[in-house]
Each structure stands twice: as C-alpha cells, then as structure tokens.
mmCIF file of C-alpha atoms in Angstrom:
data_model
loop_
_atom_site.group_PDB
_atom_site.id
_atom_site.type_symbol
_atom_site.label_atom_id
_atom_site.label_comp_id
_atom_site.label_asym_id
_atom_site.label_seq_id
_atom_site.Cartn_x
_atom_site.Cartn_y
_atom_site.Cartn_z
ATOM 1 C CA MET A 1 116.684 168.138 94.861
ATOM 2 C CA ILE A 2 114.596 166.284 97.412
ATOM 3 C CA GLU A 3 113.974 162.665 96.575
ATOM 4 C CA LYS A 4 109.985 161.485 96.384
ATOM 5 C CA VAL A 5 108.549 159.052 98.886
ATOM 6 C CA LYS A 6 107.690 156.066 97.035
ATOM 7 C CA THR A 7 103.636 156.254 97.618
ATOM 8 C CA ASP A 8 102.144 154.095 94.868
ATOM 9 C CA LYS A 9 103.496 150.600 97.072
ATOM 10 C CA LYS A 10 101.278 147.911 96.137
ATOM 11 C CA LYS A 11 98.953 146.506 98.532
ATOM 12 C CA LEU A 12 100.343 143.256 100.087
ATOM 13 C CA LEU A 13 98.452 140.682 102.542
ATOM 14 C CA ILE A 14 100.063 137.731 104.267
ATOM 15 C CA TYR A 15 98.513 135.135 106.514
ATOM 16 C CA ALA A 16 101.252 134.310 109.537
ATOM 17 C CA HIS A 17 99.565 131.692 111.536
ATOM 18 C CA TYR A 18 102.858 133.123 114.087
ATOM 19 C CA TYR A 19 104.644 136.521 113.536
ATOM 20 C CA ILE A 20 106.698 138.181 115.730
ATOM 21 C CA PRO A 21 107.000 137.760 118.771
ATOM 22 C CA ASP A 22 106.382 133.832 119.460
ATOM 23 C CA VAL A 23 108.535 132.175 118.259
ATOM 24 C CA ALA A 24 107.960 129.488 115.391
ATOM 25 C CA SER A 25 110.020 129.122 112.489
ATOM 26 C CA THR A 26 108.104 130.262 109.912
ATOM 27 C CA GLY A 27 107.114 132.898 112.060
ATOM 28 C CA GLN A 28 110.028 134.185 112.303
ATOM 29 C CA ILE A 29 110.808 133.583 108.686
ATOM 30 C CA LEU A 30 107.980 135.694 107.733
ATOM 31 C CA ARG A 31 108.586 138.645 109.846
ATOM 32 C CA GLU A 32 112.042 139.294 108.022
ATOM 33 C CA LEU A 33 111.086 138.459 105.073
ATOM 34 C CA ALA A 34 107.776 140.897 105.221
ATOM 35 C CA GLU A 35 110.438 143.866 106.791
ATOM 36 C CA GLY A 36 112.767 143.060 104.003
ATOM 37 C CA MET A 37 110.172 143.769 101.864
ATOM 38 C CA ILE A 38 108.348 146.499 102.972
ATOM 39 C CA ASP A 39 110.466 149.419 100.839
ATOM 40 C CA GLU A 40 108.821 148.078 97.759
ATOM 41 C CA PHE A 41 105.551 147.301 99.230
ATOM 42 C CA ASP A 42 102.701 148.277 101.711
ATOM 43 C CA ILE A 43 101.970 145.180 104.227
ATOM 44 C CA THR A 44 99.612 143.751 106.137
ATOM 45 C CA ILE A 45 100.296 140.230 107.969
ATOM 46 C CA VAL A 46 97.012 137.995 110.182
ATOM 47 C CA CYS A 47 97.952 135.999 112.993
ATOM 48 C CA VAL A 48 97.538 134.933 115.788
ATOM 49 C CA VAL A 49 97.762 137.190 119.357
ATOM 50 C CA PRO A 50 101.089 135.573 121.087
ATOM 51 C CA SER A 51 100.413 131.944 121.662
ATOM 52 C CA TYR A 52 103.374 130.106 120.481
ATOM 53 C CA THR A 53 103.972 128.453 124.081
ATOM 54 C CA GLY A 54 100.129 127.902 124.177
ATOM 55 C CA LYS A 55 98.853 130.202 127.062
ATOM 56 C CA VAL A 56 97.583 133.678 125.851
ATOM 57 C CA ALA A 57 98.664 137.250 128.358
ATOM 58 C CA ALA A 58 96.302 138.431 129.917
ATOM 59 C CA GLU A 59 96.357 142.154 127.432
ATOM 60 C CA TYR A 60 95.414 139.791 124.423
ATOM 61 C CA LYS A 61 91.849 138.009 126.103
ATOM 62 C CA LYS A 62 89.716 140.999 125.783
ATOM 63 C CA ASN A 63 88.836 141.463 122.277
ATOM 64 C CA MET A 64 88.548 139.441 119.509
ATOM 65 C CA PHE A 65 90.586 141.352 116.952
ATOM 66 C CA TYR A 66 94.347 143.737 117.683
ATOM 67 C CA LYS A 67 96.059 145.896 115.324
ATOM 68 C CA GLU A 68 99.331 147.414 115.463
ATOM 69 C CA GLU A 69 102.349 148.303 113.865
ATOM 70 C CA ILE A 70 106.026 146.580 114.137
ATOM 71 C CA ASN A 71 109.275 147.803 111.952
ATOM 72 C CA GLY A 72 106.074 149.560 109.567
ATOM 73 C CA VAL A 73 104.564 146.406 108.716
ATOM 74 C CA LYS A 74 100.499 146.574 109.788
ATOM 75 C CA VAL A 75 99.612 143.717 112.257
ATOM 76 C CA VAL A 76 96.216 142.697 112.611
ATOM 77 C CA ARG A 77 96.358 139.783 115.331
ATOM 78 C CA ILE A 78 93.256 137.526 116.052
ATOM 79 C CA ARG A 79 92.248 135.976 119.649
ATOM 80 C CA VAL A 80 92.530 132.572 119.533
ATOM 81 C CA PRO A 81 91.980 129.822 122.987
ATOM 82 C CA GLU A 82 94.380 128.228 124.874
ATOM 83 C CA PHE A 83 96.043 125.575 124.137
ATOM 84 C CA SER A 84 98.459 122.332 125.477
ATOM 85 C CA LYS A 85 100.827 120.599 122.626
ATOM 86 C CA SER A 86 99.890 117.254 124.094
ATOM 87 C CA ASN A 87 95.680 117.426 123.621
ATOM 88 C CA LYS A 88 94.803 117.603 120.123
ATOM 89 C CA LEU A 89 91.595 118.490 120.569
ATOM 90 C CA SER A 90 92.982 121.570 122.241
ATOM 91 C CA ARG A 91 95.487 122.227 119.466
ATOM 92 C CA VAL A 92 92.135 122.146 116.712
ATOM 93 C CA LYS A 93 90.201 124.237 118.557
ATOM 94 C CA ASN A 94 93.737 126.471 118.483
ATOM 95 C CA ILE A 95 93.960 126.138 115.079
ATOM 96 C CA LEU A 96 90.059 126.812 113.426
ATOM 97 C CA SER A 97 89.957 129.749 116.005
ATOM 98 C CA TYR A 98 92.177 130.835 114.037
ATOM 99 C CA PHE A 99 91.404 130.126 110.361
ATOM 100 C CA ILE A 100 87.246 131.308 110.699
ATOM 101 C CA GLY A 101 89.034 134.834 112.722
ATOM 102 C CA ALA A 102 91.123 135.229 109.500
ATOM 103 C CA MET A 103 88.534 135.023 107.187
ATOM 104 C CA ILE A 104 86.761 137.768 108.998
ATOM 105 C CA ALA A 105 89.535 139.854 109.071
ATOM 106 C CA THR A 106 90.206 139.322 105.292
ATOM 107 C CA PHE A 107 87.188 142.165 105.740
ATOM 108 C CA LYS A 108 89.006 144.607 108.250
ATOM 109 C CA VAL A 109 92.266 145.371 105.530
ATOM 110 C CA GLY A 110 90.744 147.213 102.657
ATOM 111 C CA LYS A 111 91.629 146.864 99.243
ATOM 112 C CA MET A 112 94.801 144.250 98.513
ATOM 113 C CA ASP A 113 96.742 143.524 95.314
ATOM 114 C CA TYR A 114 98.676 140.501 96.173
ATOM 115 C CA VAL A 115 97.725 137.739 99.164
ATOM 116 C CA TYR A 116 100.464 135.436 100.226
ATOM 117 C CA SER A 117 99.707 132.470 102.455
ATOM 118 C CA ILE A 118 102.049 129.017 103.735
ATOM 119 C CA SER A 119 101.563 125.783 104.084
ATOM 120 C CA GLN A 120 100.633 126.636 108.311
ATOM 121 C CA PRO A 121 98.830 125.547 108.997
ATOM 122 C CA PRO A 122 98.007 121.901 107.663
ATOM 123 C CA ILE A 123 95.674 123.328 104.411
ATOM 124 C CA LEU A 124 93.772 125.622 105.858
ATOM 125 C CA GLY A 125 96.824 127.994 105.653
ATOM 126 C CA GLY A 126 96.391 126.921 101.800
ATOM 127 C CA LEU A 127 92.665 127.521 101.783
ATOM 128 C CA LEU A 128 92.467 131.010 102.829
ATOM 129 C CA GLY A 129 95.200 132.631 100.483
ATOM 130 C CA VAL A 130 92.349 131.268 98.166
ATOM 131 C CA TRP A 131 90.091 133.330 100.575
ATOM 132 C CA GLY A 132 91.863 135.701 100.805
ATOM 133 C CA LYS A 133 92.504 135.937 96.467
ATOM 134 C CA TRP A 134 88.818 135.824 95.943
ATOM 135 C CA MET A 135 87.755 138.881 98.622
ATOM 136 C CA LYS A 136 89.963 141.217 97.489
ATOM 137 C CA ARG A 137 90.229 139.938 93.911
ATOM 138 C CA ALA A 138 94.312 140.383 94.351
ATOM 139 C CA LYS A 139 96.761 137.386 92.906
ATOM 140 C CA TYR A 140 97.975 134.887 94.906
ATOM 141 C CA ILE A 141 100.926 133.803 96.063
ATOM 142 C CA TYR A 142 100.989 130.265 97.978
ATOM 143 C CA ASN A 143 104.450 129.704 99.929
ATOM 144 C CA ILE A 144 104.793 126.114 100.759
ATOM 145 C CA GLN A 145 106.787 124.946 103.364
ATOM 146 C CA ASP A 146 106.048 121.768 104.256
ATOM 147 C CA PHE A 147 103.540 119.491 102.053
ATOM 148 C CA ASN A 148 100.278 117.927 103.450
ATOM 149 C CA PRO A 149 99.001 115.804 103.769
ATOM 150 C CA GLU A 150 102.319 114.145 102.462
ATOM 151 C CA GLN A 151 103.974 115.319 105.953
ATOM 152 C CA THR A 152 101.497 113.639 107.676
ATOM 153 C CA MET A 153 101.590 110.503 105.989
ATOM 154 C CA ALA A 154 104.970 109.890 106.277
ATOM 155 C CA VAL A 155 105.343 110.410 109.719
ATOM 156 C CA GLY A 156 102.409 107.658 109.784
ATOM 157 C CA TYR A 157 100.230 111.017 112.271
ATOM 158 C CA SER A 158 96.357 110.233 110.638
ATOM 159 C CA LYS A 159 96.443 106.468 108.837
ATOM 160 C CA ASN A 160 92.293 107.039 107.805
ATOM 161 C CA LYS A 161 92.767 107.179 103.813
ATOM 162 C CA LEU A 162 89.547 109.174 103.544
ATOM 163 C CA ILE A 163 90.896 112.396 105.680
ATOM 164 C CA LEU A 164 94.373 112.022 103.968
ATOM 165 C CA LYS A 165 92.514 111.860 100.717
ATOM 166 C CA VAL A 166 90.250 115.178 101.135
ATOM 167 C CA MET A 167 93.248 116.703 102.557
ATOM 168 C CA MET A 168 95.388 116.240 99.709
ATOM 169 C CA TRP A 169 92.468 117.626 97.156
ATOM 170 C CA PHE A 170 91.617 120.441 98.976
ATOM 171 C CA ASP A 171 95.652 121.117 99.587
ATOM 172 C CA LYS A 172 95.972 120.631 95.572
ATOM 173 C CA PHE A 173 92.757 122.808 94.825
ATOM 174 C CA SER A 174 94.716 125.302 97.056
ATOM 175 C CA CYS A 175 97.902 125.341 94.031
ATOM 176 C CA LYS A 176 95.560 125.741 91.605
ATOM 177 C CA GLN A 177 94.227 128.587 92.664
ATOM 178 C CA ALA A 178 97.467 130.107 93.154
ATOM 179 C CA ASN A 179 98.941 132.085 90.591
ATOM 180 C CA LYS A 180 101.859 131.437 91.765
ATOM 181 C CA VAL A 181 103.275 128.388 94.238
ATOM 182 C CA ILE A 182 106.482 128.885 95.618
ATOM 183 C CA VAL A 183 108.022 126.043 97.249
ATOM 184 C CA VAL A 184 111.634 125.978 98.865
ATOM 185 C CA GLY A 185 113.818 123.071 97.907
ATOM 186 C CA ARG A 186 114.866 121.773 94.823
ATOM 187 C CA ASP A 187 113.280 118.654 96.221
ATOM 188 C CA MET A 188 109.873 120.051 96.526
ATOM 189 C CA LEU A 189 109.302 121.004 92.956
ATOM 190 C CA GLU A 190 109.265 117.195 91.894
ATOM 191 C CA THR A 191 107.280 117.292 94.804
ATOM 192 C CA LEU A 192 104.954 119.453 93.375
ATOM 193 C CA LYS A 193 105.428 118.287 89.225
ATOM 194 C CA GLY A 194 104.421 114.850 90.841
ATOM 195 C CA ARG A 195 101.237 115.979 92.847
ATOM 196 C CA PHE A 196 99.658 117.322 88.890
ATOM 197 C CA LYS A 197 101.367 114.118 86.330
ATOM 198 C CA GLU A 198 101.173 115.119 83.119
ATOM 199 C CA ARG A 199 98.521 117.745 83.585
ATOM 200 C CA LYS A 200 99.361 121.498 83.046
ATOM 201 C CA VAL A 201 102.681 122.767 84.837
ATOM 202 C CA LEU A 202 101.688 125.257 87.909
ATOM 203 C CA ASN A 203 103.855 128.500 87.736
ATOM 204 C CA GLN A 204 106.076 127.919 90.258
ATOM 205 C CA THR A 205 109.612 128.403 91.390
ATOM 206 C CA PHE A 206 111.598 127.373 94.476
ATOM 207 C CA ILE A 207 113.565 129.923 97.038
ATOM 208 C CA ASN A 208 116.084 128.743 99.868
ATOM 209 C CA ASN A 209 115.136 129.549 103.169
ATOM 210 C CA TRP A 210 117.582 131.513 104.976
ATOM 211 C CA ILE A 211 118.869 132.642 108.146
ATOM 212 C CA ASP A 212 120.364 136.550 108.719
ATOM 213 C CA GLU A 213 124.317 135.446 108.432
ATOM 214 C CA LYS A 214 124.592 138.870 110.668
ATOM 215 C CA GLU A 215 122.673 137.521 112.857
ATOM 216 C CA ILE A 216 124.385 134.274 113.308
ATOM 217 C CA TYR A 217 127.987 133.751 112.280
ATOM 218 C CA PRO A 218 131.507 131.751 113.912
ATOM 219 C CA LEU A 219 132.567 132.627 116.891
ATOM 220 C CA LYS A 220 135.532 132.048 119.331
ATOM 221 C CA ALA A 221 135.555 129.493 121.915
ATOM 222 C CA GLU A 222 136.906 132.110 124.187
ATOM 223 C CA GLU A 223 133.645 134.581 123.861
ATOM 224 C CA GLU A 224 133.056 135.706 126.640
ATOM 225 C CA ARG A 225 129.284 134.573 125.934
ATOM 226 C CA VAL A 226 130.614 131.136 124.084
ATOM 227 C CA VAL A 227 132.206 130.453 127.460
ATOM 228 C CA GLU A 228 128.650 131.649 130.236
ATOM 229 C CA PHE A 229 126.425 129.135 127.836
ATOM 230 C CA LYS A 230 129.089 126.242 128.153
ATOM 231 C CA ARG A 231 129.732 126.754 131.784
ATOM 232 C CA LYS A 232 126.164 127.521 132.617
ATOM 233 C CA TYR A 233 124.814 124.056 131.390
ATOM 234 C CA GLY A 234 128.720 121.845 131.573
ATOM 235 C CA LEU A 235 129.948 121.686 128.684
ATOM 236 C CA GLU A 236 133.205 123.152 129.227
ATOM 237 C CA ASP A 237 136.158 121.259 128.075
ATOM 238 C CA LYS A 238 133.875 118.507 126.276
ATOM 239 C CA TYR A 239 133.192 118.095 123.124
ATOM 240 C CA VAL A 240 129.813 118.879 121.861
ATOM 241 C CA ILE A 241 127.271 117.188 119.313
ATOM 242 C CA MET A 242 124.605 119.219 119.493
ATOM 243 C CA TYR A 243 120.484 119.132 118.007
ATOM 244 C CA SER A 244 118.960 122.341 118.620
ATOM 245 C CA GLY A 245 115.709 123.194 117.407
ATOM 246 C CA ASN A 246 112.518 121.505 117.570
ATOM 247 C CA LEU A 247 112.339 118.230 119.152
ATOM 248 C CA GLY A 248 109.445 116.966 117.377
ATOM 249 C CA LEU A 249 108.105 113.997 115.610
ATOM 250 C CA TYR A 250 109.499 114.536 112.153
ATOM 251 C CA TYR A 251 113.074 113.636 113.187
ATOM 252 C CA ASP A 252 113.571 110.699 114.671
ATOM 253 C CA LEU A 253 114.908 111.331 118.086
ATOM 254 C CA GLU A 254 113.640 108.808 120.082
ATOM 255 C CA ASN A 255 115.751 106.185 117.280
ATOM 256 C CA LEU A 256 118.586 108.413 117.578
ATOM 257 C CA ILE A 257 118.142 108.763 121.826
ATOM 258 C CA ARG A 258 118.909 104.620 121.364
ATOM 259 C CA VAL A 259 121.796 105.244 118.798
ATOM 260 C CA ILE A 260 123.757 107.598 121.215
ATOM 261 C CA LYS A 261 123.519 105.091 123.723
ATOM 262 C CA ARG A 262 125.944 103.071 122.656
ATOM 263 C CA PHE A 263 127.996 105.759 123.659
ATOM 264 C CA PRO A 264 128.777 105.104 127.534
ATOM 265 C CA SER A 265 129.932 108.199 129.570
ATOM 266 C CA GLY A 266 133.016 109.005 128.942
ATOM 267 C CA THR A 267 133.924 108.090 126.054
ATOM 268 C CA GLU A 268 136.845 110.735 125.131
ATOM 269 C CA THR A 269 138.261 112.166 120.987
ATOM 270 C CA ILE A 270 141.463 111.828 119.912
ATOM 271 C CA ASP A 271 142.510 114.722 121.949
ATOM 272 C CA GLY A 272 141.432 113.718 124.900
ATOM 273 C CA LYS A 273 137.308 115.376 125.260
ATOM 274 C CA ARG A 274 134.768 114.149 127.134
ATOM 275 C CA VAL A 275 132.011 114.000 123.989
ATOM 276 C CA VAL A 276 128.542 114.699 125.127
ATOM 277 C CA PHE A 277 125.400 115.027 123.186
ATOM 278 C CA VAL A 278 123.074 117.646 123.690
ATOM 279 C CA PHE A 279 119.166 118.863 122.894
ATOM 280 C CA VAL A 280 118.424 122.101 122.651
ATOM 281 C CA GLY A 281 114.549 123.222 122.537
ATOM 282 C CA GLU A 282 111.464 122.686 123.117
ATOM 283 C CA GLY A 283 108.722 119.757 121.337
ATOM 284 C CA SER A 284 106.202 116.772 121.568
ATOM 285 C CA VAL A 285 108.715 114.143 122.009
ATOM 286 C CA ARG A 286 111.396 116.291 124.723
ATOM 287 C CA ASP A 287 109.304 114.303 127.507
ATOM 288 C CA LYS A 288 110.047 111.039 125.724
ATOM 289 C CA LEU A 289 113.866 111.446 125.067
ATOM 290 C CA VAL A 290 114.121 112.965 128.673
ATOM 291 C CA PHE A 291 112.363 109.370 129.944
ATOM 292 C CA TYR A 292 114.523 107.433 128.227
ATOM 293 C CA LYS A 293 117.771 109.370 128.888
ATOM 294 C CA GLU A 294 116.517 108.846 132.377
ATOM 295 C CA LYS A 295 116.354 105.121 132.548
ATOM 296 C CA ASN A 296 118.659 104.715 130.957
ATOM 297 C CA GLU A 297 121.268 106.728 132.977
ATOM 298 C CA LEU A 298 122.366 108.418 130.154
ATOM 299 C CA ASP A 299 125.131 110.704 131.608
ATOM 300 C CA ASN A 300 125.985 112.402 128.671
ATOM 301 C CA VAL A 301 122.542 113.510 127.475
ATOM 302 C CA ILE A 302 121.962 117.101 128.460
ATOM 303 C CA PHE A 303 118.813 118.840 127.604
ATOM 304 C CA ILE A 304 118.857 122.741 127.532
ATOM 305 C CA PRO A 305 115.568 124.717 127.140
ATOM 306 C CA TYR A 306 114.938 126.420 123.974
ATOM 307 C CA GLN A 307 117.571 129.683 123.082
ATOM 308 C CA ASP A 308 115.851 132.583 122.598
ATOM 309 C CA LYS A 309 116.384 134.222 118.921
ATOM 310 C CA SER A 310 119.463 137.137 119.853
ATOM 311 C CA ASP A 311 120.975 133.540 122.072
ATOM 312 C CA LEU A 312 120.916 131.819 119.661
ATOM 313 C CA VAL A 313 125.076 133.028 118.284
ATOM 314 C CA TYR A 314 125.952 131.423 121.468
ATOM 315 C CA SER A 315 124.240 128.906 121.614
ATOM 316 C CA LEU A 316 124.784 127.419 118.456
ATOM 317 C CA ASN A 317 128.778 128.801 118.522
ATOM 318 C CA ALA A 318 129.024 126.090 122.013
ATOM 319 C CA CYS A 319 129.523 123.466 120.324
ATOM 320 C CA ASP A 320 131.557 120.891 117.832
ATOM 321 C CA VAL A 321 129.532 119.718 115.699
ATOM 322 C CA GLN A 322 125.464 119.780 114.599
ATOM 323 C CA MET A 323 123.220 117.753 114.277
ATOM 324 C CA CYS A 324 120.661 118.507 111.381
ATOM 325 C CA ILE A 325 117.984 115.337 110.846
ATOM 326 C CA SER A 326 114.411 113.863 109.012
ATOM 327 C CA ALA A 327 113.035 110.985 109.241
ATOM 328 C CA ALA A 328 112.229 108.800 106.045
ATOM 329 C CA GLY A 329 109.850 110.049 103.748
ATOM 330 C CA ILE A 330 110.149 113.719 104.418
ATOM 331 C CA LYS A 331 112.377 114.510 101.428
ATOM 332 C CA GLY A 332 110.890 116.317 98.896
ATOM 333 C CA VAL A 333 108.035 117.401 101.582
ATOM 334 C CA SER A 334 110.094 119.859 103.886
ATOM 335 C CA VAL A 335 113.152 121.393 104.169
ATOM 336 C CA PRO A 336 115.250 121.672 107.368
ATOM 337 C CA SER A 337 115.582 125.581 108.639
ATOM 338 C CA LYS A 338 118.486 124.846 111.084
ATOM 339 C CA ILE A 339 120.656 123.457 108.333
ATOM 340 C CA TYR A 340 121.108 127.284 107.208
ATOM 341 C CA GLY A 341 122.008 128.553 110.695
ATOM 342 C CA ILE A 342 124.620 125.694 111.029
ATOM 343 C CA MET A 343 126.294 126.418 108.405
ATOM 344 C CA ALA A 344 126.294 130.877 109.215
ATOM 345 C CA ALA A 345 127.754 129.230 112.450
ATOM 346 C CA GLY A 346 130.332 127.808 110.609
ATOM 347 C CA LYS A 347 129.923 124.534 112.060
ATOM 348 C CA PRO A 348 130.141 120.898 110.168
ATOM 349 C CA VAL A 349 127.431 118.825 110.030
ATOM 350 C CA LEU A 350 125.989 115.395 110.759
ATOM 351 C CA GLY A 351 123.342 115.122 108.902
ATOM 352 C CA VAL A 352 120.755 112.374 108.969
ATOM 353 C CA LEU A 353 118.851 113.348 105.418
ATOM 354 C CA GLU A 354 117.726 111.519 102.152
ATOM 355 C CA HIS A 355 119.615 111.005 99.407
ATOM 356 C CA GLY A 356 118.381 113.952 96.963
ATOM 357 C CA ALA A 357 117.074 116.035 99.897
ATOM 358 C CA GLU A 358 117.334 119.832 99.356
ATOM 359 C CA ALA A 359 119.334 119.742 102.731
ATOM 360 C CA ARG A 360 122.039 116.880 101.416
ATOM 361 C CA LEU A 361 122.061 118.301 98.239
ATOM 362 C CA ILE A 362 123.666 121.634 100.365
ATOM 363 C CA ILE A 363 125.583 119.588 102.832
ATOM 364 C CA GLU A 364 126.796 117.132 99.232
ATOM 365 C CA GLU A 365 127.812 120.109 97.587
ATOM 366 C CA THR A 366 129.613 122.643 100.074
ATOM 367 C CA GLY A 367 131.216 119.812 101.910
ATOM 368 C CA CYS A 368 130.385 121.485 105.532
ATOM 369 C CA GLY A 369 129.539 117.148 106.810
ATOM 370 C CA LEU A 370 128.887 113.823 106.358
ATOM 371 C CA VAL A 371 125.621 112.562 105.611
ATOM 372 C CA CYS A 372 124.165 109.297 105.854
ATOM 373 C CA GLU A 373 120.124 108.047 105.010
ATOM 374 C CA PRO A 374 117.552 108.382 107.989
ATOM 375 C CA SER A 375 117.151 104.614 109.794
ATOM 376 C CA ASP A 376 120.627 103.593 109.002
ATOM 377 C CA TYR A 377 121.084 103.699 112.325
ATOM 378 C CA GLU A 378 124.337 101.825 111.882
ATOM 379 C CA ALA A 379 125.755 104.770 109.264
ATOM 380 C CA ILE A 380 124.692 107.402 111.961
ATOM 381 C CA GLU A 381 127.081 105.545 114.621
ATOM 382 C CA GLU A 382 129.947 105.586 112.526
ATOM 383 C CA ASN A 383 129.770 108.937 111.419
ATOM 384 C CA ILE A 384 129.540 110.094 114.958
ATOM 385 C CA ASN A 385 132.447 107.966 115.245
ATOM 386 C CA LYS A 386 134.540 109.863 112.515
ATOM 387 C CA PHE A 387 133.779 113.210 113.853
ATOM 388 C CA ILE A 388 135.359 111.991 117.633
ATOM 389 C CA ARG A 389 138.085 110.963 115.432
ATOM 390 C CA MET A 390 138.275 113.697 113.304
ATOM 391 C CA ASP A 391 141.533 116.275 113.387
ATOM 392 C CA SER A 392 139.958 119.910 115.257
ATOM 393 C CA ILE A 393 140.807 121.549 112.307
ATOM 394 C CA LYS A 394 139.998 119.580 109.658
ATOM 395 C CA GLY A 395 136.371 120.077 111.236
ATOM 396 C CA THR A 396 136.744 123.989 110.960
ATOM 397 C CA GLN A 397 137.771 123.687 108.168
ATOM 398 C CA MET A 398 134.816 121.687 106.786
ATOM 399 C CA GLY A 399 132.175 123.880 108.982
ATOM 400 C CA MET A 400 133.901 126.854 107.541
ATOM 401 C CA ALA A 401 133.516 125.881 104.052
ATOM 402 C CA GLY A 402 129.310 125.778 105.039
ATOM 403 C CA ARG A 403 129.594 129.195 105.929
ATOM 404 C CA THR A 404 131.484 130.369 102.838
ATOM 405 C CA TYR A 405 128.612 128.681 100.660
ATOM 406 C CA LEU A 406 125.818 130.543 102.326
ATOM 407 C CA VAL A 407 127.468 134.039 102.367
ATOM 408 C CA GLU A 408 127.880 133.555 99.099
ATOM 409 C CA LYS A 409 124.156 132.212 97.947
ATOM 410 C CA LEU A 410 122.131 131.695 100.450
ATOM 411 C CA THR A 411 122.019 134.901 102.549
ATOM 412 C CA LYS A 412 118.908 136.609 103.709
ATOM 413 C CA ASP A 413 118.968 139.582 100.970
ATOM 414 C CA VAL A 414 119.492 137.050 98.339
ATOM 415 C CA SER A 415 116.114 135.256 99.082
ATOM 416 C CA ILE A 416 114.248 138.146 99.159
ATOM 417 C CA LYS A 417 115.145 139.770 95.941
ATOM 418 C CA LYS A 418 113.976 136.881 95.181
ATOM 419 C CA TYR A 419 110.423 137.238 96.064
ATOM 420 C CA ILE A 420 109.998 140.335 95.212
ATOM 421 C CA THR A 421 110.833 139.584 91.693
ATOM 422 C CA GLU A 422 108.239 136.299 92.365
ATOM 423 C CA ILE A 423 105.499 138.129 93.299
ATOM 424 C CA ASN A 424 105.824 141.400 91.079
ATOM 425 C CA SER A 425 105.850 139.081 88.353
ATOM 426 C CA CYS A 426 102.088 137.616 88.872
#
C-alpha cells in the first residue's frame, strides 16, 4: 500500500529577524523549530539577509527581497543596511529597515493559517505578528524570549519614562492581540501575569528553550578536537573556568572581571592545575573587558573568538566549569539559553542568577552547579574558590547530573512537540 503524502498542511508564517546562516541565538532556535515542525506545517520565514555581524555580502545588495528554500523551509529575505554594533543610530536604521521590509514581505507569501513572531527586535517583533494576523486573517502566536521594556529598564539602557511607557503599551497590545502567548521560563509567566494584574489572564503557556543534545554532548578530555582547541588557545593542563556566549549588556561582566582580578596569575587547584578564566564570544562590552585585562595585567584571563556552531561541542568540552550569568533585574525578563548548552556538555555550572529565575531553578533542581545572587561579588568569589578546591570526581558528577536531567526533560524534540501542540490548539 502506497503511503499518501500529507498535502493538507496548515500554513505557518514566522517572522524571524535573523535566520540561518546568521548565528544569533534566536535565529538558531527558530531554525531548529521550523525544521522540526516541517512535517506538520507548510512554513515560510521572513527574515533579513545574512547580516548579524553588521556586514552584508555583495550578493545580497542588489534586490530588496530574496527568496530561497532551506531544508524544506521557504525563506523570504529582506535587504537591510549595514550597521555597527557600537553605533546606536546605525542599528536603529537597520532594525527599522527590517520592520518595514517585513511588513511589505507579508504581502508576498500568500494565504497563512498561523502567524508566529518572537519578541525580537524589541516591541517591533510583537507588532509584526499583529500585522501578520490582521493582513492574513490568521491565528497569532507571540513567543516572548525577552520582555521589553522590562529588559531595557533592568540594564539602564534607557531611562526616558515616556519612551518606556510607550514601549510597554505597544508590547501589552501585542500580547492582547495574540491568540496564544508562549514564554520560555516559569518566572516569565509571573511577569506576564503581573503586566495585566487582576484583568483577564491571557491564553498563555511556557516552553523551555533547548539545545540539540545530539550535537552538544560530553567528550573525554583526550578527544582529539578538544585537545586541539586547548592547544590552540594555551589551555593545556589548565583548570578552565569559561564563559561562552554574548559578551553583552545583560550579564554584569564588567563587574565579574573585577572579581576575577582577586585570583592572581598562578592560582592553582588542589591537584596543582593553574586556574585560567576564559571568555568565548563577541559583544558590546568585549573591548572594555579586554582593556581591563590589559590595564591590570591579568595573565590568567583569555579571550577567544566566537566559535562556529559545528565547533561548539569542542569549546564547551574544553573547560572544567561553565559560567551562566545574568545581571540583577533580569529574573522574569529573560532566560539565558546558555544553561542548556552547559548541561548538554555535562559541565558543572557557576551560576550568578536571581532566586526564582528559570535557569537558577533548573540548577537547584538538578544539583548541577553552585549559584548565588547577581551583585553578591563575595559569594561569586567564594563559589569560584569552592570549585577550585573541589575534587574533580565531584565536579564531573555535578555536571553529569545536569546532562541526565536535560536528556530526560529538556530535549529539542520535547519542546518542539509542545510548540506543535500549542500552535494547533489556537
């Protein structure tokens, strides 16, 4: 008997500011989500041309729109101007170009049953979803990865009360227009409820983000590519405490490096390994961190460029401890997705996270790390010392507890099935 190919798939439009091959974390999540749902939905992505670094390749500078198909997913790309991450005006121009272009692109994708957008760019991502809902007369799913203006207020990026009030009004409007609001942490559900207080509770749920546990997994220290990574960056025979991810505003890294200064070059573990602190990635505060290192001659601090996703498994396995950090005020606003990569690699976590934050709840439930409050720099120093004095077997057991929990409850397949269920239930 010949099996019939499913031809009656519902059509799903996804607004995804960045998409493969761009390396933005939300773009990677949306790529895996889209490809994971391709058997259930006919999916179209509206995104920018590859430009996460700020540069646009010559082949994407000729036309306003580009159409392609990647692994069964239809992609409509919008040309945007180049930008500098250190120049606010150029970033605003870039984002507004995407927003306007995405509104126009909505008319190029045909009939849609569902429209899905995330909270990136801030506020505009939600409004794009509302636009798509209206223009396509479709059900709208709003996935809030980061709450704004709450995140903007938490890091003091803007203190203009009028702007913040307008931002809040627009994002609450997007929430009200959504047929379903999906957040990525239990603490974020409380923030969503708090926005609307005693008024009618929205149709809402929470689904954890993920990392593909088949791509990121524990490797032995002697694995060839891990050894190669360590050799390349001078990490051989060192005790490596690593931060891997965006070196941005939301992680209090400028104060963290001041704590690291309290551990002079030559600090050793109980078994005689020299302790080094490694930052892997790029971001808006990287130059400040490098300047501080050089000014204070911190020879035990090493900066490593962003690693391609295909190499991430080796860099994550090249450490003894991974840091998962959020600045004060981020609880209920955002969930650092790096927690899933750390757990997938089976590494113990040095957590600097607020009490009740989703990532901290996971660490405490699994026992996969040590945690303390942001801004409690004495506690951060104490926990670093605990790791340095910790028996290596205990550290390994701590890390593997996180891996075991992730494989049981936080896999990509589990989360994607939840998304399919929630979208179909609208």
